Amino acid sequence: MLALRLARGTHPLVLLRRLLVSAASAGVGFLLLCTLGYAVDHPSGALLRLMWCVVPLATTVHFAVAVARTDPSTRPRAGLSAVGLGPARLTAIAAASTAVACTLGSVVALLVYLHLRVTGLPFDGTAAGLLAADRPMPLPGALTLLTVLPVSASAAAGIALRPRTRRPAEVSDPAHPEEPAAAPSGLPWGVTLVVAGLAVETYLSRGAGGSAFPTPGHPQGSRAGVLAGWALTALGLAVAGPGLAHFSGRLLQLARPGAARLLAGRVLMAEARRIGRPLGVVSAVASGAIAAAALYGRPGPHPFGPLTGLGATLVISCTVATLLTATLESRHARAKTTAALLSLGTPTTLLRAAASLRALALLAVFAPPTVVIGELAALPLGH
């Protein structure tokens, strides 16, 4: 009840972000219910479709956690601890709000799914066959699948926002501006995971066909373990994201930087952990899109069904929305610094130039590995 009361007084932009979480949850819930309907008639291929649903589910959970992090109603404020709203209680409220938003989307997905099973309006009435409308729906299985996302998102939000003390290495010393923050240590691990993922994909794509894992342009299909290679590659890009963002800041400060480059580089180094992870996830999704485009451009069967577009839209939308949410969080975090610079007479053109330099530096660092990894990921599947 407290979470609902706080929602009534929140800013419309915050409510919009929560509604976007509900919309993404509705899309994921619909995909899961369609997988259940497919499993009724095709039990042998249901596991593969369920594996594909893990990708949009994970990106939706990531987006829900990002929205929970930027929710102003769950931030610690003076006086709240005196009324019993300490950091632990606020974390519980954030998890409850996330669960409510995701549950709302799951309910919408169930209603839409039941409506389509009865009417079969889309695709000139063929949606009734796609949703297995002629077979009874296992209600316990449907409800179980619909609870996966709310439980996962609320648990992830609770873990991400749990009260914890910051390590000394993560706290910058105002007396030493030459150290904004310690460099993230995940870059070597991220590179290792990317190389391991590409190696696993290359190794498991060899051998005889006949696997149940469908890929465009590959008539006999690929081994299902290729998905593990893709997952390792995506995880590696996400882990390496903060390190790449920190490297972008250092790159801007090379060769006698001016005020704009120095400011842009220091801001990137300080915010590497906050925006690096979403940037790494966006790079992983972009590399997957490049690989999919390369595969679809080759001659051969394209065995993905009509729900592939919905899943791809969910993944792309959630990753981009997560990045935009992290950008807004970073802007809010440095609001006091920006106000101090403006009070000292810093021209606004300098701040705009620094923002443009940050965007260009991130694009220059993240774009080449994204394209290369996408092309390398598609190469073994074309043989």
XYZ file of C-alpha atoms in Angstrom:
383
model
C 0.000 0.000 0.000
C 2.841 2.380 0.745
C 4.320 1.759 -2.713
C 0.949 2.585 -4.304
C 0.626 5.775 -2.253
C 4.091 6.902 -3.297
C 3.183 6.196 -6.920
C 0.262 8.632 -6.735
C 2.541 11.587 -5.983
C 5.380 10.809 -8.378
C 6.398 12.828 -11.418
C 4.651 11.974 -14.719
C 8.005 11.033 -16.268
C 8.555 8.477 -13.502
C 5.089 7.049 -14.082
C 5.835 6.873 -17.808
C 8.949 4.811 -17.130
C 6.928 2.446 -14.947
C 4.317 2.113 -17.683
C 7.092 1.267 -20.132
C 8.193 -1.491 -17.755
C 4.618 -2.772 -17.691
C 4.448 -2.684 -21.499
C 7.695 -4.622 -21.812
C 6.446 -7.111 -19.231
C 3.258 -7.564 -21.236
C 5.286 -8.345 -24.348
C 7.445 -10.893 -22.527
C 4.385 -12.467 -20.911
C 2.728 -12.791 -24.312
C 5.822 -14.494 -25.725
C 5.878 -16.943 -22.825
C 2.188 -17.753 -23.261
C 2.685 -18.301 -26.987
C 5.520 -20.670 -26.138
C 3.162 -22.554 -23.862
C 0.559 -22.725 -26.610
C 3.169 -24.046 -29.025
C 4.250 -26.658 -26.476
C 0.739 -28.076 -26.359
C 1.025 -29.279 -29.967
C 4.834 -29.556 -30.254
C 6.317 -30.747 -26.961
C 9.681 -31.587 -28.513
C 10.437 -28.048 -29.749
C 9.076 -26.124 -26.781
C 12.379 -25.978 -24.905
C 14.112 -24.217 -27.789
C 11.426 -21.554 -27.989
C 11.604 -21.093 -24.248
C 15.363 -20.540 -24.549
C 14.754 -17.765 -27.059
C 12.360 -16.106 -24.588
C 15.178 -15.820 -22.045
C 16.784 -12.989 -24.050
C 13.824 -10.549 -23.984
C 13.106 -11.590 -20.392
C 16.658 -10.711 -19.314
C 16.603 -7.337 -21.099
C 13.244 -6.503 -19.523
C 14.572 -7.342 -16.057
C 17.590 -5.139 -16.768
C 15.294 -2.280 -17.777
C 13.102 -2.735 -14.700
C 16.163 -2.533 -12.430
C 17.340 0.633 -14.177
C 13.925 2.237 -13.668
C 13.935 1.224 -10.001
C 17.368 2.809 -9.542
C 16.147 6.169 -10.884
C 12.887 6.201 -8.931
C 13.043 9.329 -6.701
C 10.539 7.916 -4.223
C 12.973 5.200 -3.149
C 16.031 7.413 -2.621
C 17.191 7.928 0.965
C 16.269 11.388 2.238
C 16.708 13.205 5.519
C 14.008 12.422 8.057
C 12.740 9.218 6.464
C 14.692 6.959 8.826
C 12.959 8.602 11.784
C 9.577 7.375 10.499
C 10.797 3.862 9.762
C 11.769 4.368 6.108
C 15.441 3.540 6.225
C 17.512 2.229 3.300
C 16.329 -1.347 3.799
C 12.665 -0.334 3.817
C 13.119 1.839 0.732
C 14.756 -1.095 -1.042
C 11.751 -3.247 -0.200
C 9.436 -0.526 -1.549
C 11.428 -0.377 -4.800
C 11.199 -4.153 -5.174
C 7.459 -4.048 -4.473
C 6.915 -1.249 -7.014
C 8.833 -3.233 -9.618
C 6.748 -6.328 -8.874
C 3.517 -4.336 -9.219
C 4.537 -2.861 -12.590
C 5.596 -6.246 -13.968
C 2.495 -7.982 -12.621
C 0.314 -5.408 -14.353
C 2.023 -6.218 -17.633
C 1.597 -9.949 -17.067
C -2.139 -9.496 -16.446
C -2.467 -7.502 -19.670
C -0.587 -10.217 -21.557
C -2.934 -12.893 -20.199
C -6.026 -10.924 -21.180
C -4.733 -10.266 -24.693
C -3.709 -13.894 -25.097
C -7.130 -15.170 -24.018
C -8.846 -12.688 -26.314
C -6.793 -13.799 -29.303
C -7.426 -17.446 -28.530
C -11.141 -16.784 -28.787
C -11.210 -14.425 -31.769
C -8.013 -15.126 -33.716
C -8.261 -11.737 -35.417
C -4.603 -11.027 -36.372
C -3.061 -12.531 -39.499
C -6.507 -13.048 -41.107
C -7.617 -15.435 -38.400
C -4.512 -17.621 -38.445
C -3.549 -16.427 -34.969
C -5.964 -19.003 -33.570
C -3.713 -21.769 -34.892
C -0.571 -19.989 -33.725
C -1.953 -19.780 -30.185
C -3.294 -23.351 -30.151
C -6.859 -22.108 -29.717
C -8.302 -25.547 -30.450
C -6.582 -27.080 -27.435
C -7.239 -26.418 -23.730
C -4.694 -24.111 -22.128
C -2.937 -25.457 -19.017
C -3.805 -22.700 -16.562
C -1.238 -23.658 -13.865
C 1.565 -23.598 -16.435
C 0.409 -20.224 -17.772
C 0.283 -18.671 -14.312
C 3.700 -20.124 -13.481
C 5.248 -18.601 -16.593
C 3.625 -15.234 -15.906
C 5.145 -15.073 -12.425
C 8.702 -15.573 -13.700
C 9.221 -11.964 -14.760
C 7.709 -10.190 -11.701
C 9.649 -12.417 -9.307
C 12.912 -12.064 -11.248
C 12.601 -8.287 -11.683
C 11.680 -7.618 -8.052
C 14.489 -9.851 -6.785
C 17.005 -8.180 -9.117
C 15.840 -4.715 -8.022
C 16.166 -5.684 -4.374
C 19.685 -7.002 -4.915
C 20.796 -3.980 -6.957
C 19.416 -1.444 -4.469
C 20.321 -3.230 -1.245
C 22.028 -1.052 1.376
C 25.793 -1.396 1.253
C 28.848 0.594 2.177
C 30.998 1.936 -0.609
C 34.547 0.749 -0.853
C 37.271 3.348 -0.423
C 38.403 2.787 -4.003
C 34.956 3.821 -5.273
C 34.903 7.144 -3.400
C 36.636 10.077 -5.027
C 38.649 12.464 -2.904
C 37.658 16.116 -3.492
C 41.142 17.187 -2.396
C 42.700 15.178 -5.239
C 40.789 15.925 -8.446
C 43.359 13.953 -10.440
C 41.590 10.805 -9.124
C 37.656 11.051 -9.958
C 37.322 7.346 -9.409
C 39.168 4.072 -9.580
C 39.261 2.361 -12.966
C 36.792 -0.525 -13.395
C 38.491 -3.898 -13.271
C 36.136 -5.826 -15.557
C 37.768 -5.127 -18.919
C 40.146 -8.142 -18.920
C 37.351 -10.445 -17.767
C 35.048 -9.064 -20.440
C 37.578 -9.624 -23.194
C 38.149 -13.160 -21.912
C 34.425 -13.913 -21.986
C 34.058 -12.520 -25.514
C 36.948 -14.639 -26.810
C 35.608 -17.694 -24.994
C 32.129 -17.142 -26.427
C 33.414 -16.857 -29.985
C 35.551 -19.967 -29.483
C 32.622 -21.970 -28.088
C 30.407 -20.886 -30.949
C 33.014 -21.788 -33.551
C 33.693 -25.189 -31.991
C 30.070 -26.188 -31.465
C 28.977 -25.065 -34.937
C 31.093 -27.816 -36.475
C 30.000 -31.357 -37.094
C 26.890 -32.917 -38.548
C 23.609 -31.071 -38.778
C 20.243 -32.230 -37.630
C 20.139 -30.106 -34.499
C 16.939 -28.453 -33.379
C 18.586 -25.010 -33.247
C 17.317 -23.061 -36.310
C 19.498 -20.439 -37.974
C 18.754 -18.516 -41.193
C 20.655 -19.688 -44.229
C 21.684 -22.963 -42.571
C 19.390 -25.726 -43.907
C 20.280 -28.402 -41.367
C 20.425 -26.079 -38.378
C 23.244 -25.546 -35.905
C 24.056 -27.138 -32.614
C 22.008 -25.808 -29.722
C 25.217 -25.085 -27.787
C 25.847 -22.144 -30.111
C 23.403 -20.225 -27.935
C 25.839 -20.668 -25.047
C 28.555 -19.025 -27.129
C 26.279 -16.102 -27.923
C 25.414 -15.734 -24.242
C 29.095 -15.681 -23.246
C 29.849 -13.068 -25.893
C 26.974 -10.831 -24.764
C 27.999 -11.227 -21.128
C 31.575 -10.331 -22.011
C 30.502 -7.104 -23.716
C 28.373 -6.168 -20.708
C 31.243 -6.851 -18.302
C 33.730 -4.926 -20.457
C 31.402 -1.919 -20.853
C 32.547 0.057 -17.781
C 36.199 -0.510 -18.663
C 35.629 0.661 -22.241
C 33.782 3.754 -21.007
C 36.662 4.533 -18.633
C 39.130 4.065 -21.512
C 37.057 6.511 -23.579
C 37.560 9.120 -20.877
C 41.306 8.558 -20.836
C 41.401 8.713 -24.628
C 39.823 12.152 -24.601
C 42.536 13.487 -22.289
C 45.503 12.474 -24.427
C 47.834 14.960 -26.143
C 47.461 18.202 -24.163
C 43.645 18.407 -23.846
C 41.772 21.657 -23.694
C 39.021 22.538 -21.247
C 36.267 20.753 -23.200
C 38.206 17.514 -23.687
C 39.461 17.541 -20.112
C 35.968 18.030 -18.703
C 34.463 15.393 -20.995
C 37.167 12.883 -20.135
C 36.874 13.381 -16.383
C 33.083 13.013 -16.531
C 33.367 9.775 -18.513
C 35.889 8.351 -16.074
C 33.687 9.236 -13.118
C 30.531 7.795 -14.687
C 32.076 4.734 -16.303
C 30.393 2.298 -13.927
C 26.972 3.916 -14.262
C 26.730 4.128 -18.054
C 29.280 1.492 -19.072
C 27.134 -1.555 -18.293
C 24.098 -0.352 -20.319
C 26.415 0.605 -23.164
C 27.924 -2.877 -23.091
C 24.458 -4.449 -23.245
C 23.512 -2.212 -26.175
C 26.729 -3.273 -27.923
C 25.852 -6.917 -27.331
C 22.390 -6.431 -28.821
C 23.816 -4.462 -31.752
C 26.375 -7.190 -32.473
C 23.575 -9.771 -32.380
C 21.562 -7.653 -34.819
C 24.578 -7.432 -37.143
C 25.007 -11.206 -36.994
C 21.293 -11.776 -37.646
C 21.324 -9.369 -40.590
C 24.335 -11.162 -42.066
C 22.614 -14.529 -41.691
C 19.323 -13.360 -43.136
C 21.139 -11.974 -46.157
C 22.356 -15.422 -47.143
C 20.299 -17.772 -49.302
C 18.453 -20.529 -47.517
C 15.457 -21.031 -45.228
C 14.560 -18.525 -42.559
C 12.807 -20.725 -40.004
C 11.899 -18.085 -37.414
C 8.189 -17.522 -36.806
C 6.057 -14.342 -36.704
C 6.831 -13.737 -33.028
C 10.512 -13.141 -33.787
C 9.775 -9.518 -34.624
C 8.078 -8.987 -31.277
C 10.990 -10.518 -29.395
C 13.544 -8.450 -31.326
C 11.532 -5.276 -30.728
C 11.399 -5.983 -27.006
C 15.135 -6.594 -26.783
C 16.097 -3.482 -28.738
C 13.573 -1.243 -27.015
C 14.488 -2.374 -23.504
C 18.237 -2.007 -24.044
C 17.904 1.464 -25.567
C 15.475 2.530 -22.842
C 17.886 1.240 -20.186
C 20.710 3.282 -21.705
C 18.553 6.418 -21.792
C 17.521 5.829 -18.171
C 21.161 5.469 -17.124
C 21.981 8.675 -19.003
C 19.266 10.534 -17.109
C 20.569 9.095 -13.850
C 24.072 10.327 -14.695
C 22.752 13.771 -15.564
C 20.923 13.941 -12.243
C 24.034 12.780 -10.356
C 26.176 15.592 -11.752
C 23.487 18.290 -11.478
C 25.229 19.960 -8.536
C 28.570 19.931 -10.355
C 26.983 21.470 -13.442
C 25.311 24.160 -11.343
C 28.631 24.940 -9.659
C 30.378 25.284 -13.015
C 27.675 27.627 -14.288
C 27.893 29.721 -11.129
C 31.630 30.129 -11.729
C 30.954 31.574 -15.182
C 31.510 28.495 -17.321
C 29.879 29.095 -20.722
C 27.089 26.720 -21.708
C 28.788 26.179 -25.071
C 31.664 24.505 -23.224
C 29.286 22.129 -21.482
C 27.574 21.274 -24.781
C 30.940 20.703 -26.443
C 31.956 18.380 -23.615
C 28.712 16.412 -23.981
C 29.280 16.058 -27.741
C 32.851 14.911 -27.173
C 31.660 12.272 -24.700
C 29.173 10.903 -27.218
C 31.761 10.828 -30.016
C 34.367 9.148 -27.822
C 31.939 6.431 -26.720
C 30.888 5.836 -30.315
C 34.493 5.623 -31.471
C 35.400 3.090 -28.761
C 32.271 0.906 -28.724
C 31.404 0.787 -32.447
C 34.463 -1.099 -33.836
C 34.325 -4.084 -31.421
C 30.563 -4.276 -31.862
C 30.842 -4.592 -35.635
C 33.782 -7.001 -35.500
C 32.143 -9.275 -32.922
C 28.882 -9.293 -34.899
C 30.661 -10.336 -38.080
C 32.727 -12.981 -36.275
C 29.616 -14.377 -34.586
C 27.862 -14.817 -37.934
C 30.861 -16.365 -39.698
C 30.766 -19.911 -38.198
C 27.007 -20.236 -38.764
C 27.283 -19.695 -42.490
C 29.180 -22.906 -43.151
